[in-house]
XYZ file of C-alpha atoms in Angstrom:
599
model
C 0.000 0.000 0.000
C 0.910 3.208 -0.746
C 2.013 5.728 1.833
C -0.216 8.509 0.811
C -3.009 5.917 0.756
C -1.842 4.783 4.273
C -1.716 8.403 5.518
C -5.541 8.851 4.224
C -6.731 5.358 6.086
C -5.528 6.375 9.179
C -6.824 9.585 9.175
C -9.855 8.444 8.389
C -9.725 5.827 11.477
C -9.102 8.444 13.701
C -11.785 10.460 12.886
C -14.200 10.350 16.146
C -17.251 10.428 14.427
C -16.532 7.512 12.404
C -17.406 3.916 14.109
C -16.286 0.773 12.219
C -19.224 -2.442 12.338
C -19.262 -5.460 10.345
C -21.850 -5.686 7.949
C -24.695 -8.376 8.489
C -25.973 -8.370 4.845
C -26.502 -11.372 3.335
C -24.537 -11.190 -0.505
C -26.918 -11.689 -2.823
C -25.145 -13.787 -5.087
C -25.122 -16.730 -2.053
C -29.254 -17.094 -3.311
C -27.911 -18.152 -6.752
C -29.144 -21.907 -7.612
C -26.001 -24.186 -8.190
C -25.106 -25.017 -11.342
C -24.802 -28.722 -12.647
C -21.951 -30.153 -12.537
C -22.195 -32.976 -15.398
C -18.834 -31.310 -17.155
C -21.024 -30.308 -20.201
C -20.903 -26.856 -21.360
C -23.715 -25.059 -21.384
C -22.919 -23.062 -25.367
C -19.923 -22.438 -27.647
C -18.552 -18.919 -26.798
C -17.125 -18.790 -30.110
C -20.416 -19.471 -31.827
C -22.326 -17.324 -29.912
C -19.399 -14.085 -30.887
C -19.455 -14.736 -34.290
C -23.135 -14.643 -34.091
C -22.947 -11.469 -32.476
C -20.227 -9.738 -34.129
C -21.398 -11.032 -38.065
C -24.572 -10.719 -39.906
C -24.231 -14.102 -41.621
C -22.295 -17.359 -40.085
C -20.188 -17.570 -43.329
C -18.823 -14.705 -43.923
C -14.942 -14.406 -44.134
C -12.125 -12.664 -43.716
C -10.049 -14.344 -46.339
C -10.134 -15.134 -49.853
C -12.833 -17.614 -50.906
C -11.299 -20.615 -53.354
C -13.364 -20.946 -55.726
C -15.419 -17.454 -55.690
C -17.282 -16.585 -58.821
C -17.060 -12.884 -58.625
C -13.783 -10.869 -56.927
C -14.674 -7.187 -56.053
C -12.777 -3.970 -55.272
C -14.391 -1.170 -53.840
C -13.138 2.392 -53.019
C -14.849 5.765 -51.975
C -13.504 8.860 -52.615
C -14.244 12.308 -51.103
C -11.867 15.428 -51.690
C -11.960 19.005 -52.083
C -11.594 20.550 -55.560
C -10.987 24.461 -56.036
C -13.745 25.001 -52.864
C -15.996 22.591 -53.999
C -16.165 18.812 -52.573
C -16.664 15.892 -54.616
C -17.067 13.040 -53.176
C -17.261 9.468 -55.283
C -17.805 5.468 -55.558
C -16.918 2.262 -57.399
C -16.764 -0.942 -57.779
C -14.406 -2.673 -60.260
C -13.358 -6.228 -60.868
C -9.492 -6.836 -61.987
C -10.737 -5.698 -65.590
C -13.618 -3.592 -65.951
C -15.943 -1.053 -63.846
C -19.205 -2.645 -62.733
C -20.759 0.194 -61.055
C -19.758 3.579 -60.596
C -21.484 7.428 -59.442
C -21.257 10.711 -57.849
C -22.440 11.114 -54.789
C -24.178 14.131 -52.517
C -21.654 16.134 -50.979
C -22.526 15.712 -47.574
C -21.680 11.650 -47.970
C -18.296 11.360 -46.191
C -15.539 9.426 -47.353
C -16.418 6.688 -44.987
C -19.775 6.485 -45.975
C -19.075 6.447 -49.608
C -16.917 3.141 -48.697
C -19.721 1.702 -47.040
C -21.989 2.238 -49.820
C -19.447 1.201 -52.859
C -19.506 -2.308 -50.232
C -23.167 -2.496 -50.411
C -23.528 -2.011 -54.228
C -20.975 -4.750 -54.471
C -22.650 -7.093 -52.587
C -25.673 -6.341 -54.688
C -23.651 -6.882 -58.045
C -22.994 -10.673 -56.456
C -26.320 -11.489 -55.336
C -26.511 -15.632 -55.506
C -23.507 -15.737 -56.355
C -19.873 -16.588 -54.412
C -17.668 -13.344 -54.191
C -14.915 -11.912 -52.399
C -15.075 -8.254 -51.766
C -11.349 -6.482 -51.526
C -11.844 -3.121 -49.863
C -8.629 -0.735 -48.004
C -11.498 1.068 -45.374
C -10.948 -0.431 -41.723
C -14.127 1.659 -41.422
C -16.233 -0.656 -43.792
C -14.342 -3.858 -42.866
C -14.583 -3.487 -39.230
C -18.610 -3.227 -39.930
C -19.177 -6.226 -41.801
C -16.947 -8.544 -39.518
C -17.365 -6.724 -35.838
C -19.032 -3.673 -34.959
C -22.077 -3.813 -37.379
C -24.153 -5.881 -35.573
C -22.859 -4.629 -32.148
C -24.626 -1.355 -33.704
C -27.548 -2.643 -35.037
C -28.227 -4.239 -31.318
C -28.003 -0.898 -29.899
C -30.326 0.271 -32.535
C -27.098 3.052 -34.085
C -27.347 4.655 -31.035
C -24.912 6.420 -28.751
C -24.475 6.472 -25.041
C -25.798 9.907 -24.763
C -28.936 8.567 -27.152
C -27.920 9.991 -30.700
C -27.447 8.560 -33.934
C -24.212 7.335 -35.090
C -22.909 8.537 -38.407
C -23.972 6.724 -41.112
C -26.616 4.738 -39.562
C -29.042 4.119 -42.366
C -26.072 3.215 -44.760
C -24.654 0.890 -42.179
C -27.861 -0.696 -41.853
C -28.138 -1.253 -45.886
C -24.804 -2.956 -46.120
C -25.831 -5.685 -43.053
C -28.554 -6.118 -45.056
C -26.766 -6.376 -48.301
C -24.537 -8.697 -47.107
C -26.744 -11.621 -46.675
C -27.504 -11.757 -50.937
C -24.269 -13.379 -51.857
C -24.479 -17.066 -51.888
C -21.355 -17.395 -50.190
C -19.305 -14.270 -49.108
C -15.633 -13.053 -47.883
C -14.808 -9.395 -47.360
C -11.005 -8.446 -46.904
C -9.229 -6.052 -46.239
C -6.314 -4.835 -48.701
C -3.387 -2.101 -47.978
C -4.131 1.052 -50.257
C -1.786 2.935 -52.256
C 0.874 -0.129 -52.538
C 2.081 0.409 -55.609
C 2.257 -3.039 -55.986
C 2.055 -5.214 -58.943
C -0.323 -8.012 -57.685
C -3.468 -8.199 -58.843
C -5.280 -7.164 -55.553
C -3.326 -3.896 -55.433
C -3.375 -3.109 -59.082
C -7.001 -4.025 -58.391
C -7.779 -1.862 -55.357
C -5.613 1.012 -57.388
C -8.083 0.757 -59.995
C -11.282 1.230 -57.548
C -9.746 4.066 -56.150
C -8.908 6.065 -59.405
C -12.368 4.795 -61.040
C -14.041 6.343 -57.623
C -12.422 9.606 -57.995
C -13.147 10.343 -61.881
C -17.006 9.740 -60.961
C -17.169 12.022 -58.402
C -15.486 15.079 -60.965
C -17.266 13.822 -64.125
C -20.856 13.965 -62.102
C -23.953 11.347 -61.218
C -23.838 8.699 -63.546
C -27.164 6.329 -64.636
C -26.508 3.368 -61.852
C -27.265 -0.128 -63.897
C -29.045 -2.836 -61.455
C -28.485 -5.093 -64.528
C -24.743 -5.723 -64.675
C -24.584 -7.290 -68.041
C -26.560 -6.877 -71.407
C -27.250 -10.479 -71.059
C -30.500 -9.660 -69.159
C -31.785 -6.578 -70.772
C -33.532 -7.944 -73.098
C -36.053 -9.226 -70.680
C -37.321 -5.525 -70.345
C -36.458 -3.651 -73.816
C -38.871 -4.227 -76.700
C -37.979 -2.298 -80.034
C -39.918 -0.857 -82.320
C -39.604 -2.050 -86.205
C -39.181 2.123 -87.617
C -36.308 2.815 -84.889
C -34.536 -0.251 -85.128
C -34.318 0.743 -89.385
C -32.988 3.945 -88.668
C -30.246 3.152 -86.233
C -29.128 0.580 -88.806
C -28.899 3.517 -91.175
C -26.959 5.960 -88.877
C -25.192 4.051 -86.217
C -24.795 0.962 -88.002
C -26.536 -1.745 -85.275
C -26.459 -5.033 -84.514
C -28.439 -7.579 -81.953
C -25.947 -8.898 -79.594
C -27.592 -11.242 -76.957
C -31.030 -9.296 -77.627
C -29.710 -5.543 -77.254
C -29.104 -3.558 -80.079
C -25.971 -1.930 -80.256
C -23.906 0.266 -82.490
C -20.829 -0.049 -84.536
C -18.624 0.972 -80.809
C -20.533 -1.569 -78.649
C -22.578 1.369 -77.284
C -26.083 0.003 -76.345
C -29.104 1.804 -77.877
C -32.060 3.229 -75.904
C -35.550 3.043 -77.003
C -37.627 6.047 -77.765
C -40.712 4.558 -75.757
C -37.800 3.945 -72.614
C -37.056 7.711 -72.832
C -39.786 9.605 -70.302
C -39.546 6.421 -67.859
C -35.654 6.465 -67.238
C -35.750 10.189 -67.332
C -38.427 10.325 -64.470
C -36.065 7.469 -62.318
C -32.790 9.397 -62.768
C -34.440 13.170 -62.165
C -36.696 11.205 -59.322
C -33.463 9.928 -57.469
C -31.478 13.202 -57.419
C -33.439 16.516 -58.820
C -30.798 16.576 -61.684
C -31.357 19.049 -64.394
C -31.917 18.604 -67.724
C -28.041 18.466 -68.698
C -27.633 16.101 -66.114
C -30.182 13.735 -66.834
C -29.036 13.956 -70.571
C -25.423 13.322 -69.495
C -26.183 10.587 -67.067
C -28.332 8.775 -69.503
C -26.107 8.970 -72.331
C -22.967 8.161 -70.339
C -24.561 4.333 -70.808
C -27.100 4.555 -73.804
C -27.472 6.147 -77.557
C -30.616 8.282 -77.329
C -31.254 10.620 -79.630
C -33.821 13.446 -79.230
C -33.747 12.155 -74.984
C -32.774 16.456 -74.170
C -36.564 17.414 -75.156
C -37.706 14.620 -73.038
C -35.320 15.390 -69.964
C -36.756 19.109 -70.758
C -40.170 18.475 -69.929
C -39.698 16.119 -67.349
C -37.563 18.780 -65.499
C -40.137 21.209 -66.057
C -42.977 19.067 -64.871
C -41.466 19.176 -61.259
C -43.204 21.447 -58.524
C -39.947 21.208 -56.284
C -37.589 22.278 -59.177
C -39.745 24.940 -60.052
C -39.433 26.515 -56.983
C -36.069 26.315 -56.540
C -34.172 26.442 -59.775
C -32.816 29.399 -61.404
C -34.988 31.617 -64.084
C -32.757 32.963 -67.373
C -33.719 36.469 -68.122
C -32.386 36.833 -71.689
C -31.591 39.809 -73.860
C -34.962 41.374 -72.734
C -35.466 45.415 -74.012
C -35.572 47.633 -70.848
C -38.239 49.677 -70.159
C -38.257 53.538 -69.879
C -40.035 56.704 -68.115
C -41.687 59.784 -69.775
C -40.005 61.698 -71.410
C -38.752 64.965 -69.510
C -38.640 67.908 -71.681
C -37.590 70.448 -69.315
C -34.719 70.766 -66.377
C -36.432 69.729 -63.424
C -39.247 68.745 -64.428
C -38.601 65.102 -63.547
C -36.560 63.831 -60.482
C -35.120 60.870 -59.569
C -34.193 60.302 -55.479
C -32.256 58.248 -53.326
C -30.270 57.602 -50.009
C -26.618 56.722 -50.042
C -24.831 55.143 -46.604
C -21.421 56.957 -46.397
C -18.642 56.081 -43.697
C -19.162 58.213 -40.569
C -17.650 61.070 -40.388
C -18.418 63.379 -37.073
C -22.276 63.513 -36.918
C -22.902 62.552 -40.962
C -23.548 59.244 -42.366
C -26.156 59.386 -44.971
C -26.607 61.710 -48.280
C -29.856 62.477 -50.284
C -29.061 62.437 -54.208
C -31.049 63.919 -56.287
C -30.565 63.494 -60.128
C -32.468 65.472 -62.844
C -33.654 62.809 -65.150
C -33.174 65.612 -68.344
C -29.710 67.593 -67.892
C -28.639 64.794 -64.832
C -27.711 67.884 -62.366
C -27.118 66.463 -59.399
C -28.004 67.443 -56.306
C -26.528 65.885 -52.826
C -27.180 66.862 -49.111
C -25.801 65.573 -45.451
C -27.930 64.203 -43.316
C -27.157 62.100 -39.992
C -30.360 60.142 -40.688
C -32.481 59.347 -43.634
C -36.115 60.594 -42.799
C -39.156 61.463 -44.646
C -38.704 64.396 -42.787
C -35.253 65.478 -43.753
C -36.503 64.906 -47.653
C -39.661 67.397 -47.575
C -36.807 69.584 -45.930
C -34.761 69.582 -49.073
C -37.315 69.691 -51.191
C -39.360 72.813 -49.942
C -36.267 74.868 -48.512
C -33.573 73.761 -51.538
C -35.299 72.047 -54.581
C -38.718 73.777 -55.349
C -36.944 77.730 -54.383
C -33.976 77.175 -56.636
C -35.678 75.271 -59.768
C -39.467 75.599 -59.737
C -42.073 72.913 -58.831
C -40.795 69.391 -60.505
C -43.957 67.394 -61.990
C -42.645 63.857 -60.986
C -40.382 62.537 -58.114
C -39.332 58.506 -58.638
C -38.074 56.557 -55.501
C -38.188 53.316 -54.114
C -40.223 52.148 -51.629
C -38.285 52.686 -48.616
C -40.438 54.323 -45.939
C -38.714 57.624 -46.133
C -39.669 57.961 -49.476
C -43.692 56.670 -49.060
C -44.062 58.435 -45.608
C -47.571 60.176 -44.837
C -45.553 63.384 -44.660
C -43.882 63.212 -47.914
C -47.102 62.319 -49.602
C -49.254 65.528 -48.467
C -46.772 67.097 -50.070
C -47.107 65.487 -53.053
C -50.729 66.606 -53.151
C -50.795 69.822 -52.002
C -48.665 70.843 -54.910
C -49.327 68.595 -57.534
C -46.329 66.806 -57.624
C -46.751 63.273 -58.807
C -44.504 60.285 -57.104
C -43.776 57.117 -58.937
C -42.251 54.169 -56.896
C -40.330 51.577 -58.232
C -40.800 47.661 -58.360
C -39.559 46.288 -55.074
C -36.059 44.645 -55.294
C -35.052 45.633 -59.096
C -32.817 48.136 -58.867
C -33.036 49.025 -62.883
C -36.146 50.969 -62.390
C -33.648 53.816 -60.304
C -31.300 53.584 -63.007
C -30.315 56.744 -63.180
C -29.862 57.867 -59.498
C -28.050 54.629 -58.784
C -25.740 55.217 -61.217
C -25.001 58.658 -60.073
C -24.610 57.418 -56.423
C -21.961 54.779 -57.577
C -20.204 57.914 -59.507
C -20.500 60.162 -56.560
C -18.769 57.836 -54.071
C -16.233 56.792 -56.554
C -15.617 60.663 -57.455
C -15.516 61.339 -53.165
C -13.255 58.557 -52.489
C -10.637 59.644 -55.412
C -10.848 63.268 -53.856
C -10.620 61.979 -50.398
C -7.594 60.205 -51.093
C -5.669 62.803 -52.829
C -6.351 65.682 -50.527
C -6.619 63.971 -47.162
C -9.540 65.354 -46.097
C -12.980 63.567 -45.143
C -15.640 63.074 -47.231
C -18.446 65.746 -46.083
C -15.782 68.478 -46.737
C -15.119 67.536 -50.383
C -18.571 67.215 -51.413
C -18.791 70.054 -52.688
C -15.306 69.670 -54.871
C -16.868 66.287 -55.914
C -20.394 67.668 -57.204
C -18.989 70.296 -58.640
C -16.686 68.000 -61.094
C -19.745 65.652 -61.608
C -21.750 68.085 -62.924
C -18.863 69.824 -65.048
C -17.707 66.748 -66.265
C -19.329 66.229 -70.569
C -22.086 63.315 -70.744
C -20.929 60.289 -72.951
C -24.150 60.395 -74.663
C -24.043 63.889 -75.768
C -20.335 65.380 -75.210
C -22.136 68.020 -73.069
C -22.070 68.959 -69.006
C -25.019 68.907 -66.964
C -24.023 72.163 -66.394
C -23.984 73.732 -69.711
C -27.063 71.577 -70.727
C -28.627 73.802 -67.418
C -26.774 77.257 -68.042
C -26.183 77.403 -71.688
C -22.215 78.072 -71.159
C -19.339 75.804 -69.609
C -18.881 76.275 -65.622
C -16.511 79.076 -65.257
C -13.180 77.893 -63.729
C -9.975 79.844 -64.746
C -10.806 83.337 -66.247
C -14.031 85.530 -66.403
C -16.521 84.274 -68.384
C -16.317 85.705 -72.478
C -19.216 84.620 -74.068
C -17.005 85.403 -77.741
C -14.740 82.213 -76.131
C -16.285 80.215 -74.120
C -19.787 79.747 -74.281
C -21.888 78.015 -77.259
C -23.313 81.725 -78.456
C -20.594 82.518 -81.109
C -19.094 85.959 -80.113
C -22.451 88.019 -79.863
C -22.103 89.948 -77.201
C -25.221 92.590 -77.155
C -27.324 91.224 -73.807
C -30.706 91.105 -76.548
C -28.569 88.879 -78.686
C -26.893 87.016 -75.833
C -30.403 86.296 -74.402
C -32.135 85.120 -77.890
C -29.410 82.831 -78.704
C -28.957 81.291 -75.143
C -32.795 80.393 -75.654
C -32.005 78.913 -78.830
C -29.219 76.699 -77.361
C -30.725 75.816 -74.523
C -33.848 74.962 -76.605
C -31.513 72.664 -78.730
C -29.545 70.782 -75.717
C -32.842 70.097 -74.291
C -34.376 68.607 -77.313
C -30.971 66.495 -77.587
C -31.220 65.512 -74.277
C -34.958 64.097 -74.611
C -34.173 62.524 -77.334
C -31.551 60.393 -75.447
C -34.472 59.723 -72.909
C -35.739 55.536 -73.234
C -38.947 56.540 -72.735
C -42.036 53.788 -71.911
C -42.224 50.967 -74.442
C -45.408 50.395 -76.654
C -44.712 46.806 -76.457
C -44.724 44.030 -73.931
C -41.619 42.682 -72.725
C -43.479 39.328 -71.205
C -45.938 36.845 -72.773
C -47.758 36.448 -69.470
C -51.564 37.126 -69.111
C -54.373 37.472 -66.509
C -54.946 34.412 -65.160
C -51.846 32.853 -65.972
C -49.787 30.856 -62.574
C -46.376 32.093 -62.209
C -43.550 31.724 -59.505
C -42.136 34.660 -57.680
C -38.317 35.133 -56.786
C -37.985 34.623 -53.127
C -35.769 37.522 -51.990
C -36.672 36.868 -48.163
C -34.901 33.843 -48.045
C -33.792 33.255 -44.643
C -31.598 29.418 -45.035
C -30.150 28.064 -48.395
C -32.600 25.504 -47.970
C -35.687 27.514 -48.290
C -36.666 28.065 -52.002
C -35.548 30.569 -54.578
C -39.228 31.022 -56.127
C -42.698 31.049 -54.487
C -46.098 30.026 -55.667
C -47.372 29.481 -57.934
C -49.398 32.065 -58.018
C -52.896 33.393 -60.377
C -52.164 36.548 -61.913
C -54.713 39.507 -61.840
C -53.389 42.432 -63.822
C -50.634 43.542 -66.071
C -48.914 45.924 -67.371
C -46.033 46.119 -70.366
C -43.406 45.711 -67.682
C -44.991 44.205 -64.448
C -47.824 41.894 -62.909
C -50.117 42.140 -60.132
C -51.212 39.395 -58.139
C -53.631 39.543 -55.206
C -51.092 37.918 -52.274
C -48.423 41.159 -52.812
C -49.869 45.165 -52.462
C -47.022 45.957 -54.736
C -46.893 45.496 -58.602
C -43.666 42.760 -59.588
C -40.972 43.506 -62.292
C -41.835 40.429 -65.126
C -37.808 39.673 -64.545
C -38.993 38.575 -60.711
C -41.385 36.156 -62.294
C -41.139 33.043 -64.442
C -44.107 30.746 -65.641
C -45.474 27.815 -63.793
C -45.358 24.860 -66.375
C -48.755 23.760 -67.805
C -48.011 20.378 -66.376
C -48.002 21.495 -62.709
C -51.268 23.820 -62.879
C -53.144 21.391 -64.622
């Protein structure tokens, strides 16, 4: 006995309110019946382990004799450029019997355990040994499966184990064989045997299906047997005669490479069971299907059958091709139509937002510091700075953020006839103009900024100035001069004979006739720039039509990308209305439900 143990006993005998009493309790285990004593044993301990630890009673560990089939199998899962693939196979010394992509989230273990089951599948009634290099997947099959499947895949703390449902396929698998070894093989030998050149195989066969993508998985491992479910048709089997050059070998057609040859009337059935098993598109259904099979014409098939789905509708992506934008009315006058918007800037002392204002003719621009963005603060710009310096505008566009469609805002509107037009929510088009000003103005600040050192609400001014000096792509001009009739003054005194568009006249009855005249011209060049509203449609939908709407509320990748469907109740050239949104929706937000799914 230790001494520090010694130290604690006696202290603990010394203790004088402890008093040591022999126990009277009768041990249980004295109540036990005896035993017989005939020198039989009462079972095999090794019988009743293996029974435990295997799911069969003949399954091995070594290399059958005379085995029919002999299997490799190898998953693979890796990361590729930020993307995981993740892979299975099954090969014999000489060919692939089974190979596919897998989801993902399938770990590399689990991809070994299902490669195992498909294997097993691939031998059903038959004698096989299975070669695979995963300790994982051998230690299943010949200890720890079963132990599992007693416990129901269950941990101590009452969870499920990783890869329970797999685990429970391949116990389950295992019993097909007729008779059945699974061994385990060193990976990445290098060897020159035939199980490593074997097991070498499996792994690189694993690894180029997970990269290539899902492949069609054949239950039928030879074309011996398909026969039994292809019938041809007397027309198709004449033409592939005439372009691939086909032959009946054991009851398939083939063509002049071997490649077997799909029926037409096979094409909307093994396009439903490939699309059913994974939600592959219509590239990848065509790819998986011909990856095994000639069938030609199978993309309008895997096209409709892709279509036809209410869960891919609401979550695949909607092409918005080469569509004509739309436009506003035409502004004939400065100011006479304004666009509006709020701008976050980096903080700088009290200031952190900035009202543009754009006007949508000469695109003056207008921009004010605010330290919040308010209905408020806008009715503030517009009655003290707007309406005083350039008259009473006819029509204001925003978006609908609530400092734009604020009560306050909006008896303003009506009191002096000012009509506001909001934009489509979450299509950022329809502000075109002011958003493309605000990108200009903070790239304009930020250049300033960073060559004179000073923050941004200081240089405003030296930034808005430049904006609106700076000529127009469109028509060579400045906002300025398109507003003033002359180039901003910036070196010398103005001298209308130099510098402004009047030609030398100098007389003020002369200067003021021909500044009409040229501003009358640069506004008439810059409405004719203008996209003003289309006379056409730029969708194909119609009242009453069902329709999916782009989810932009999306609060988990899982959730879908589209909504609906939903009935439509009004239209217009660039926008629907249906009765579950207040607002109108941009025809870009929206794609058609297919005629299969709202019938």
């Amino acid at each position: 006995m230790q001494n520090e143990r010694s130290r604690t006993r006696r202290t603990l005998y010394t203790e004088p309110n402890i008093t040591l009493k022999r126990c009277s309790t009768l041990n249980p285990a004295t109540l036990l019946p005896d035993l017989p004593t005939s020198g039989e044993p009462l079972h095999n301990c090794e019988t009743l382990v293996s029974m435990a630890e295997k799911p069969r009673d003949n399954l091995l560990d070594t290399p059958l004799d005379n085995a029919d089939l002999i299997l490799f199998t190898d998953g693979s899962s890796f990361m590729r450029d930020g993307i995981r693939y993740t892979g299975a196979a099954v090969v014999s010394e000489f060919a692939t019997e089974w190979s596919a992509s897998l989801p993902s989230n399938i770990s590399a273990q689990g991809a070994e355990l299902i490669a195992l089951k498909q294997a097993c599948i691939i031998a059903k009634d038959k004698k096989a040994t299975i070669y695979t290099d995963s300790r994982y997947a051998f230690g299943i099959c010949h200890s720890v499966g079963m132990l599992w499947l007693q416990r129901r895949f269950l941990t101590s703390a009452g969870k499920s184990i990783a890869n329970a449902e797999i685990i429970n396929e391949v116990l389950s698998a295992l019993k097909l064989p007729k008779a059945l070894a699974v061994v385990h093989c060193s990976a990445h030998t290098g060897g020159s045997d035939p199980v490593s050149r074997g097991n070498d195989r499996a792994d690189a066969i694993a690894k180029l299906a997970a990269i290539e993508g899902p492949g069609l998985i054949l239950t039928l491992r030879t074309t011996d047997n398909l026969n039994l479910s292809l019938s041809y048709n007397e027309k198709e089997v004449e033409k592939w005669k005439q372009k691939f050059k086909a032959k009946q070998i054991n009851g398939v057609w083939v063509s002049s490479e071997g490649k077997p040859l799909l029926p037409r009337s096979f094409y909307n059935q093994i396009c439903q069971s490939i699309h059913k098993n994974g939600h592959f598109g219509t590239q990848g259904i065509v790819d998986s299907v011909k990856r095994v099979w000639i069938a030609p014409g199978i993309t309008t098939i895997a096209s409709k059958v892709c279509s036809a789905c209410p869960i891919g509708q609401a979550y695949n992506q909607h092409a918005y091709r080469g569509k004509a934008f739309g436009g506003r009315p035409l502004a004939y006058t400065p100011f006479e139509h304004l666009q509006i918007d709020f701008i976050t800037m980096p903080k700088a002392g009290r200031y952190k937002f900035c009202l543009v204002i754009v006007d949508q003719l000469t695109r003056w621009l207008e921009a004010f510091l605010t330290t919040r963005a308010t209905a408020d603060f806008v009715a503030k710009i517009l009655l003290k700075e707007i309406i005083p310096r350039f008259g009473l505008p006819a029509r204001i566009d925003s978006n609908r953020g609530s400092h734009f469609t604020d009560s306050v805002l909006n008896q303003i509107y009506s009191c002096l006839g000012i009509t506001p037009k909001f934009h489509v929510p979450y299509h950022p088009q329809s502000s075109g103009q002011v958003e493309r000003m605000n990108k200009e103005l903070k790239t304009m600040i930020g250049k300033l900024c960073t060559e004179t050192h000073l923050k941004w609400p200081e240089i405003l001014p030296l930034a808005l100035f430049y904006l609106r000096s700076r000529p127009r792509g469109d028509l060579h001009i400045s906002p300025f001069e398109m507003l003033f009739g002359h180039p901003p003054i910036q070196a010398k005194p103005f001298s209308p004979a130099y510098t402004s568009l009047l030609g030398g006249d100098i007389t003020i009855a002369s200067y003021i006739q021909e500044l009409q005249h040229k501003l009358r011209e640069l506004h008439e060049s810059g409405a004719a720039v203008q996209a003003g509203p289309l006379d056409f449609s730029l969708h194909d939908l119609n009242p009453g039509d069902k329709v999916y709407i782009k989810n932009f509320k999306r609060t988990g990748a899982t959730q879908p990308s589209w909504e609906g469907p939903f009935q439509i109740l009004l239209t217009t050239p660039t926008s629907i209305k249906i009765g579950e949104r207040d607002s109108w929706i941009h025809c870009s937000h929206v794609k058609k439900a297919s005629s299969a799914e709202t019938d």
